[in-house]
Every structure is written in C-alpha cells, then in structure tokens.
XYZ file of C-alpha atoms in Angstrom:
498
model
C -0.894 16.398 34.148
C -4.397 17.291 32.970
C -3.550 16.025 29.464
C -2.239 12.773 30.940
C -5.444 12.235 32.937
C -7.590 13.060 29.906
C -5.701 10.454 27.877
C -6.291 7.846 30.592
C -9.971 8.763 30.605
C -10.180 8.092 26.845
C -8.500 4.709 27.193
C -10.567 3.780 30.264
C -13.577 3.381 27.991
C -14.583 -0.327 28.262
C -14.847 -0.685 24.481
C -11.387 0.855 24.026
C -9.871 -1.463 26.651
C -11.523 -4.456 25.004
C -10.200 -3.492 21.561
C -6.698 -2.933 22.977
C -6.818 -6.356 24.620
C -8.011 -7.865 21.341
C -5.234 -6.007 19.521
C -2.602 -7.456 21.836
C -4.044 -10.938 21.352
C -4.065 -10.571 17.559
C -0.507 -9.215 17.613
C 0.705 -12.142 19.724
C -1.022 -14.669 17.442
C 0.312 -13.265 14.158
C 3.692 -12.575 15.726
C 3.942 -16.186 16.919
C 3.027 -17.800 13.595
C 6.159 -18.121 11.422
C 5.797 -16.161 8.202
C 3.313 -13.655 9.596
C 4.233 -10.502 11.521
C 3.091 -7.392 13.337
C 3.303 -5.466 10.058
C 0.753 -7.832 8.549
C -1.472 -7.547 11.636
C -1.526 -3.750 11.352
C -2.112 -3.993 7.596
C -5.163 -6.225 8.187
C -6.702 -4.005 10.861
C -5.847 -0.600 9.365
C -8.703 -0.584 6.811
C -11.196 -1.499 9.555
C -10.234 1.533 11.641
C -11.280 4.094 9.024
C -14.745 4.557 10.493
C -13.572 4.359 14.104
C -12.743 7.147 16.509
C -9.105 8.156 15.900
C -8.100 7.714 19.542
C -9.488 4.190 19.790
C -8.174 3.199 16.349
C -4.575 4.281 17.014
C -4.643 2.784 20.541
C -5.642 -0.569 19.036
C -2.913 -0.385 16.365
C -0.313 0.419 19.025
C -1.517 -2.578 21.064
C -1.149 -4.834 18.010
C 2.421 -3.572 17.552
C 3.368 -4.241 21.163
C 1.764 -7.695 21.095
C 3.479 -8.714 17.856
C 6.922 -7.648 19.103
C 6.417 -9.977 22.035
C 4.747 -12.876 20.214
C 7.703 -13.704 17.971
C 9.530 -15.529 20.772
C 6.866 -18.276 20.904
C 7.758 -19.825 17.565
C 11.465 -19.273 18.240
C 11.351 -21.245 21.501
C 8.878 -23.979 20.566
C 10.014 -24.673 16.987
C 13.340 -22.938 16.519
C 11.613 -20.851 13.830
C 11.302 -17.156 14.736
C 7.757 -15.818 14.387
C 9.220 -12.439 13.396
C 12.730 -11.207 12.448
C 12.967 -9.616 15.906
C 13.291 -13.055 17.523
C 15.992 -14.609 15.356
C 18.638 -14.758 18.106
C 16.096 -16.128 20.598
C 16.080 -19.400 18.628
C 19.643 -20.271 19.599
C 19.086 -20.846 23.299
C 15.291 -20.807 23.458
C 14.824 -23.870 21.275
C 17.822 -25.556 22.902
C 16.065 -25.236 26.286
C 12.938 -26.767 24.729
C 14.984 -29.763 23.569
C 16.344 -30.110 27.113
C 12.802 -30.317 28.500
C 12.816 -26.779 29.950
C 10.188 -25.314 27.629
C 8.067 -23.818 30.444
C 11.097 -22.104 31.953
C 12.153 -20.740 28.556
C 8.674 -19.351 27.802
C 8.446 -17.829 31.299
C 11.804 -16.105 30.848
C 10.748 -14.780 27.421
C 7.436 -13.471 28.773
C 9.034 -11.494 31.600
C 11.876 -10.270 29.356
C 9.354 -8.816 26.914
C 7.629 -6.843 29.667
C 10.917 -5.600 31.156
C 11.976 -4.358 27.727
C 8.693 -2.714 26.745
C 7.314 -0.787 29.732
C 10.456 1.131 30.840
C 11.270 2.018 27.215
C 7.801 3.551 26.783
C 8.259 5.604 29.967
C 11.630 6.868 28.696
C 10.056 7.739 25.321
C 7.295 9.641 27.105
C 9.921 11.760 28.898
C 12.227 12.210 25.895
C 9.687 13.116 23.188
C 8.695 16.567 24.536
C 12.370 17.492 24.949
C 13.272 16.438 21.413
C 10.143 18.131 20.030
C 11.226 21.496 21.488
C 14.474 21.319 19.522
C 12.723 19.943 16.414
C 10.359 22.942 16.297
C 13.378 25.184 15.682
C 14.391 23.227 12.575
C 13.679 24.616 9.129
C 13.031 22.872 5.779
C 16.788 22.394 5.286
C 17.033 20.334 8.473
C 13.892 18.323 7.739
C 15.128 17.471 4.262
C 18.472 16.364 5.705
C 16.740 14.318 8.405
C 14.560 12.535 5.853
C 17.558 11.791 3.640
C 19.462 10.441 6.648
C 16.580 8.138 7.598
C 16.334 6.659 4.102
C 20.131 6.375 3.738
C 20.446 4.547 7.063
C 17.802 2.027 5.983
C 19.573 1.473 2.668
C 22.903 1.258 4.509
C 21.826 -1.718 6.623
C 20.860 -3.672 3.476
C 24.238 -5.371 3.767
C 25.167 -7.424 0.748
C 22.466 -5.811 -1.398
C 23.125 -2.091 -1.202
C 22.213 -1.445 -4.819
C 18.921 -3.272 -4.345
C 18.251 -1.184 -1.247
C 18.868 1.982 -3.278
C 16.611 0.661 -6.053
C 13.849 -0.016 -3.516
C 14.098 3.500 -2.069
C 14.242 4.949 -5.595
C 11.025 3.178 -6.618
C 9.331 4.441 -3.453
C 10.395 8.032 -4.142
C 9.419 7.755 -7.811
C 5.863 6.661 -6.977
C 5.388 9.647 -4.649
C 5.700 11.847 -7.758
C 2.328 10.628 -9.034
C -0.446 13.206 -8.554
C -0.415 16.919 -7.780
C 2.918 18.330 -6.630
C 2.902 19.363 -2.926
C 3.868 23.029 -3.465
C 2.657 24.191 -6.884
C -0.162 21.609 -7.399
C 1.174 20.784 -10.866
C -0.342 17.541 -12.277
C 2.265 14.787 -12.698
C 1.988 11.276 -14.192
C -1.827 11.340 -14.090
C -2.170 10.125 -17.703
C -5.240 12.251 -18.331
C -7.238 10.916 -15.382
C -8.310 12.514 -12.117
C -8.224 9.347 -10.013
C -4.464 9.776 -9.533
C -4.652 13.443 -8.521
C -3.987 12.540 -4.896
C -1.376 9.919 -5.745
C -1.713 6.252 -4.910
C -3.941 5.354 -1.981
C -1.660 4.734 1.017
C -3.736 1.783 2.178
C -3.578 0.182 -1.271
C 0.219 0.454 -1.212
C 0.491 -1.046 2.280
C -1.978 -3.880 1.657
C -0.436 -4.841 -1.673
C 3.185 -4.791 -0.594
C 2.825 -6.425 2.802
C -0.322 -8.548 2.914
C -0.881 -9.519 -0.709
C 2.691 -10.221 -1.771
C 3.602 -12.041 1.455
C 0.606 -14.371 1.291
C 1.029 -15.179 -2.406
C 4.758 -15.830 -1.961
C 4.241 -17.987 1.125
C 1.475 -19.949 -0.586
C 3.591 -20.445 -3.701
C 6.414 -21.840 -1.578
C 3.898 -24.213 0.061
C 5.344 -23.289 3.466
C 2.760 -25.286 5.464
C 4.779 -28.212 6.744
C 4.805 -30.416 9.806
C 7.836 -28.483 11.055
C 5.454 -25.742 12.197
C 3.998 -27.936 14.942
C 5.177 -28.421 18.519
C 4.734 -31.788 20.183
C 5.182 -31.652 23.942
C 3.664 -30.453 27.178
C 3.848 -26.963 28.694
C 3.291 -26.300 32.388
C 1.998 -23.204 34.149
C 3.925 -19.925 34.173
C 6.633 -19.694 36.835
C 8.305 -16.373 37.575
C 12.050 -16.862 36.804
C 13.353 -14.782 39.734
C 16.685 -16.642 39.998
C 17.436 -16.256 36.285
C 16.871 -12.494 36.335
C 18.760 -12.046 39.611
C 21.790 -13.572 37.892
C 21.342 -11.368 34.801
C 20.928 -7.829 36.128
C 23.871 -6.466 34.139
C 22.838 -8.406 31.045
C 19.292 -7.062 31.305
C 20.360 -3.417 31.684
C 22.897 -3.650 28.847
C 20.403 -5.339 26.500
C 17.744 -2.747 27.363
C 20.067 0.139 26.470
C 21.106 -1.579 23.225
C 17.477 -2.065 22.206
C 16.488 1.490 23.145
C 19.424 3.005 21.243
C 19.051 0.897 18.093
C 15.277 1.377 18.104
C 15.812 5.147 17.999
C 17.936 4.949 14.839
C 15.782 5.083 11.679
C 15.576 1.795 9.817
C 17.455 -0.333 12.352
C 14.555 -1.838 14.298
C 14.126 -4.740 16.664
C 15.641 -7.320 14.307
C 19.089 -5.751 14.602
C 18.846 -5.051 18.341
C 17.930 -8.699 18.948
C 21.123 -9.968 17.318
C 23.418 -7.244 18.678
C 22.223 -7.770 22.268
C 22.724 -11.519 21.971
C 26.268 -11.062 20.654
C 27.067 -8.542 23.410
C 25.726 -10.888 26.093
C 27.739 -13.811 24.741
C 30.975 -11.830 24.449
C 30.724 -10.343 27.933
C 29.513 -13.468 29.742
C 31.812 -15.620 31.856
C 30.034 -18.654 30.470
C 29.936 -17.656 26.828
C 30.663 -21.252 25.793
C 27.212 -22.237 27.128
C 25.395 -19.955 24.710
C 23.565 -21.971 22.082
C 23.153 -24.961 24.383
C 20.151 -23.674 26.345
C 21.464 -20.773 28.426
C 18.790 -18.478 29.985
C 21.080 -15.471 29.379
C 20.649 -16.096 25.634
C 16.882 -15.586 25.922
C 16.930 -12.595 28.251
C 19.338 -10.523 26.134
C 17.564 -10.651 22.744
C 14.021 -10.499 24.149
C 14.698 -7.492 26.400
C 16.449 -5.713 23.510
C 13.849 -6.293 20.798
C 11.049 -5.020 23.040
C 13.076 -2.051 24.293
C 13.335 -0.993 20.661
C 9.569 -0.300 20.768
C 10.126 2.714 23.025
C 13.159 3.719 20.985
C 11.187 3.676 17.726
C 8.318 5.711 19.197
C 10.659 8.633 19.957
C 11.447 9.653 16.328
C 7.923 8.721 15.222
C 6.212 11.085 17.669
C 8.778 13.858 18.057
C 10.093 14.063 14.464
C 7.513 12.302 12.304
C 10.230 9.898 11.120
C 9.455 6.147 11.255
C 12.033 4.039 13.076
C 11.172 0.820 11.215
C 8.625 -0.767 8.888
C 5.939 -1.094 11.552
C 6.211 2.535 12.667
C 6.030 3.534 8.986
C 2.693 1.707 8.842
C 1.594 3.422 12.049
C 2.483 6.798 10.510
C 0.361 5.786 7.520
C -2.455 5.058 9.973
C -2.080 8.491 11.537
C -2.178 10.088 8.082
C -5.345 8.178 7.166
C -6.957 9.539 10.325
C -5.856 13.081 9.481
C -3.151 13.358 12.131
C 0.369 14.558 11.301
C 3.125 13.254 13.550
C 6.050 15.557 14.262
C 7.310 18.174 16.688
C 3.979 20.035 16.780
C 1.920 16.949 17.621
C 2.479 17.306 21.365
C 1.777 21.036 21.209
C -1.420 20.868 19.153
C -2.664 17.436 20.294
C -1.157 16.805 23.756
C -3.965 14.481 24.865
C -3.610 12.365 21.733
C 0.191 12.156 22.123
C -0.149 11.039 25.747
C -2.789 8.549 24.677
C -0.253 6.865 22.364
C 2.218 6.383 25.202
C -0.418 5.152 27.653
C -1.870 2.790 25.026
C 1.603 1.274 24.600
C 1.863 0.841 28.384
C -1.562 -0.790 28.505
C -0.460 -2.992 25.620
C 2.613 -4.119 27.567
C 0.475 -5.017 30.604
C -2.200 -6.777 28.525
C 0.480 -8.726 26.647
C 2.039 -9.859 29.920
C -1.341 -11.009 31.266
C -2.273 -12.841 28.044
C 1.073 -14.621 27.875
C 0.999 -15.645 31.538
C -2.550 -16.991 31.379
C -2.243 -18.461 27.894
C 1.165 -20.121 28.136
C -0.382 -23.610 27.896
C -2.168 -22.690 24.655
C 0.909 -21.422 22.763
C 1.308 -24.641 20.703
C -2.201 -24.198 19.271
C -1.150 -20.866 17.740
C 1.354 -22.748 15.611
C -1.264 -25.127 14.209
C -3.091 -22.408 12.282
C -4.717 -23.796 9.089
C -2.946 -21.686 6.496
C -5.304 -22.749 3.692
C -8.155 -21.042 5.595
C -6.133 -18.241 7.158
C -4.612 -16.781 3.994
C -7.828 -16.374 1.930
C -9.587 -14.781 4.914
C -6.748 -12.275 5.349
C -6.745 -11.380 1.646
C -10.508 -10.833 1.578
C -10.371 -8.647 4.687
C -7.542 -6.567 3.269
C -9.058 -5.904 -0.161
C -12.509 -5.240 1.288
C -10.825 -2.815 3.678
C -9.165 -0.970 0.791
C -12.542 -0.533 -0.905
C -14.197 0.583 2.352
C -11.472 3.160 2.861
C -11.690 4.727 -0.604
C -15.085 3.606 -2.004
C -13.239 3.134 -5.275
C -12.525 -0.003 -7.292
C -9.500 1.800 -8.709
C -7.870 1.610 -5.248
C -8.533 -2.147 -5.214
C -6.871 -2.495 -8.621
C -3.942 -0.443 -7.277
C -3.676 -2.795 -4.294
C -3.510 -5.733 -6.690
C -0.870 -3.891 -8.737
C 1.239 -3.305 -5.638
C 0.797 -6.979 -4.765
C 2.442 -7.847 -8.093
C 5.157 -5.260 -7.403
C 5.762 -6.816 -3.967
C 5.981 -10.313 -5.484
C 8.540 -9.079 -8.007
C 10.554 -7.348 -5.282
C 10.533 -10.505 -3.159
C 11.515 -12.619 -6.151
C 14.337 -10.213 -7.009
C 15.413 -10.093 -3.330
C 14.804 -6.344 -3.145
C 14.068 -5.253 0.457
C 10.657 -3.711 1.108
C 11.636 -1.523 4.076
C 13.521 1.150 2.055
C 10.526 1.352 -0.308
C 7.872 1.943 2.346
C 10.069 4.390 4.268
C 10.840 6.358 1.085
C 7.160 6.317 0.095
C 6.043 7.639 3.499
C 8.734 10.341 3.552
C 8.728 11.185 -0.162
C 6.248 14.064 -0.112
C 7.858 15.454 3.065
C 11.273 15.371 1.405
C 10.041 17.071 -1.758
C 8.015 19.809 -0.053
C 10.852 20.677 2.339
C 13.430 20.648 -0.452
C 11.346 23.023 -2.581
C 10.618 25.285 0.387
C 14.318 25.395 1.288
C 15.338 26.312 -2.261
C 12.560 28.930 -2.441
C 13.421 30.526 0.913
C 17.107 30.673 -0.025
C 16.277 32.055 -3.499
C 17.911 29.173 -5.291
C 20.993 28.948 -3.064
C 21.422 25.187 -2.509
C 24.584 25.739 -0.424
C 22.345 26.588 2.551
C 21.937 22.832 3.069
C 25.633 22.735 3.995
C 26.068 26.103 5.702
C 23.366 25.314 8.275
C 25.153 23.044 10.827
C 22.318 20.639 11.695
C 21.317 20.137 8.067
C 24.952 19.576 7.107
C 25.404 16.970 9.859
C 22.319 15.044 8.702
C 23.528 15.012 5.095
C 27.045 13.925 6.121
C 25.595 11.056 8.191
C 23.439 10.080 5.183
C 26.499 9.973 2.911
C 28.511 7.984 5.469
C 25.611 5.518 5.862
C 25.876 4.726 2.152
C 29.634 4.976 1.618
C 30.838 3.153 4.749
C 29.244 -0.259 3.971
C 30.524 -0.022 0.380
C 34.016 0.759 1.677
C 33.830 -2.193 4.091
C 32.785 -4.527 1.256
C 35.633 -3.217 -0.895
C 38.174 -3.850 1.892
C 36.856 -7.369 2.452
C 37.109 -8.229 -1.244
C 40.587 -6.736 -1.404
C 41.798 -8.726 1.617
C 40.362 -11.942 0.153
C 42.224 -11.333 -3.133
C 45.428 -10.688 -1.183
C 45.042 -14.007 0.666
C 44.629 -15.849 -2.620
C-alpha cells in the first residue's frame, strides 16, 4: 500500500499531471488522423523524454498510448476511415450511424466504450502482474529463450497470407541485433573496424527510421491528402448512452474478455481483438442482420475490446518483459533508454515505479474520457490537419531527437538508413511488427540461449526436458506450422472443387 501511495504522490505533481493530459491529447489527435498512430506519437515524443525524470517520461508515454488507442474511433465514425488498425471494425456501424444522422450518439457510445474497456483492464493487470511475476522469477534461461521464441513465432504466425515475409522481417530484426559486442563474451561482431557500432544500432534511430520516417515518406509519396479526410456535418454535445449500454451488458462483458485475452497474447494486439469482438457480437446477437447498417452493438463490441487489450498487453510487458504488440515494444524501448529493465524483478526492485505505470494508465483513461466528452464538437477539426506542414515538423522533431539522445551524427545517419529500410519493407509488403519485436528481444534471446547451453554444458536437450521451456517451444512451432497447414488445406480444397 505504501508503494501505491508513493506512486500516486509522484503522479500528483502538477507538471506530471499536465504532461499526462497533454500526452492523452496528443495520442487522441494522432490516433484520430488516418495514417498516423499511437506508435508514431510515442516515436515522436520518445527522444524528448531523454532528459526528463524517468517516472514522468514513462507516465507521459503511457498516457499517449492510452489516448491513441481511444482516438482511432473518431476517424472510423466520422469518415469511415479508421485512424488506427484497432478501429477497423468500428467503421462498419459507426460510419453507418453517421450517415443516418446519429453521429453524436455514435461518438458518445465510442467514448464510453473506450473508458469501459481501458480502466477495468488496467485494474486486472495491476492484480495479475505480481502473481505472474512470482512464477516468472522461478524460470531459468531455457524458459526465457522459449518464451521469446514463442512471442516472435506468434507474431509471425498472424501474418496470414505472408508468412514467409513475416519470417524474413523477424530474421532481419534478429540479424541486426548481432551488430556490436556479443552479450556474454563481448566479442566484436560486424563492427567493420569502427567503435561507433560497439553498442549496436541506437534503439531510437531504429524506431524513428522504421516508424516515423518510412511512414511519412510513404504517405507523402502516395499523396494521401484528399478531400475524403474531411467531415462535413454538425456534432452536438455528449450524451451518456445509458439505454444502449443497458441493452448490451452481455456484449460488453464478452467483448471486454476477448480484448483482455487477445491483448495478453504476444503480437496479437488491439487490431485483432477489434475484429474478433465485432464478429462475436454479430454472431451471437438476435439482430445480427442489423450489423453494418448503424447498430450501436457494432460500436460497443470493437471499441470495448480494443481498449481492453491495453490492460492485456501491459501484463506480459511488466511481468515478463515481453511486448504484447508494436506499441508495447516501443514502450519497452523507452524503458531501456531510461535504464529500466522490465520483467519479473521489476516489481520487486522497483515497486513504486511499477505501480506508477498502472496508475498512469488509469489517469490516462480518465483524462481521455474527459477530453473526449468536452471536445466532442471539435473532433472534425482533427481530421483537417494540414499534412504538408505536419509531416516536415514531425520529421524534424524525430531526427533532432535522435541527435539529442546520442549526441552523434552517426545515429542520425542510422535513422535515415532505417528509414530507407522501412520504405523498402513497406514497398515489399513485409510487416514491421515481427522486425521490431525480434529486434527488442534479440539480445535477450541470444544471452539466454548462451547461458542455457553453458549451464547445461552443451546439452541442448535441456530445452525439451524442462516442461515449461518445452511447452513454449511447442507453441512456437505450432504458431508457425498451423497457419501453413491451414493454407495448404485451403489450396487443396480449391483444387478439388475445380
């Protein structure tokens, strides 16, 4: 209890509260604008936090994450264009309600759904993390290697239709972690006679290049700045949709559990929970034929689920040091930059900091609710952002941030190099998520693998004789093989029909 109160005391600082509120606002804005995202918001702010107090910096980043998860529904409802992948299913009924003249009702439902999904999931994560951490402390390098492999394999496994590209993305990420001194023996690798690569590639340079640089250049090249990104209509004041939620108690609970469960699984994220919850709501509803025509149930289900995945994703991030999705991978990068290692010992060694993360997420949920209620009339203005001014400003901030973080022009050149890599990966339709997850976990995988082999005196069979490690590896193999088997069966059935 003392740690909890100390965490509240840290966050009660007026400057911290103001930055968290600003973080929520920035997350909502970038989450609402189609083409931008919470990942980009965190990428922009991350370099600026280097000189800040670690508690305040991470609290602000968490607030940005919470705000961006919520903000995606604005573009989905007003334009039929999801601001983020986590609001894809919200378009179906959200935009249909807008066309029917019920835009205020749709936005009100989305606002409340976001809060219902976020706050309880954070409370559950706060209860679950210490329990999971106690078991995680008992794991050895065999189990941690298996867990890391499972996380990467599950991300690759959901790259449906482009499994090989998902594997290639993860492979590139793992390959680039080999640059610099090895984690156990400190042997120089791929340094090409220079010392600037002794520590590997700057994490911030990788993040900025892949997410901010490549996304902006690709979006600008596609000239995606059309009139379709504008809403023409009037929005009234927020009205609490009590009747809609009273009629959707079962739908709300089911969607919350779906989001929490999928958020916990590495690599799945809010994008999948959004679609799964919508499908579950439609299949179980007595008025499933109304879905897609402007049914409130079709907004509640995906919005509750995608925000519940926030709490689900925090659980493996805090208790295991494993990112649940791209955004939590960036948050783990932020923790690393600030010298904090997430994992089972975080709550033992830094209990106040761990509690601060949970409370910051709760504050973020409350701030997001307040901003969306008070600012509902101003949502259309978010979608009129002048991209020709916005993009250059973001690029300048990002590259200046990389230099401020490292005080090295080499890191800036690396960021530009990773921008080119990101453009190529986008052009080749290679997913970025497996890359960033593999890059974040690469050194952990290698160090635990080498420790395991060393402790077992070269006996690699220990990975399979230890039950937990064996289970993780089996799940990793199934995550890769099962989608390939499903694709093979589909192709075979199609040939049989012909």
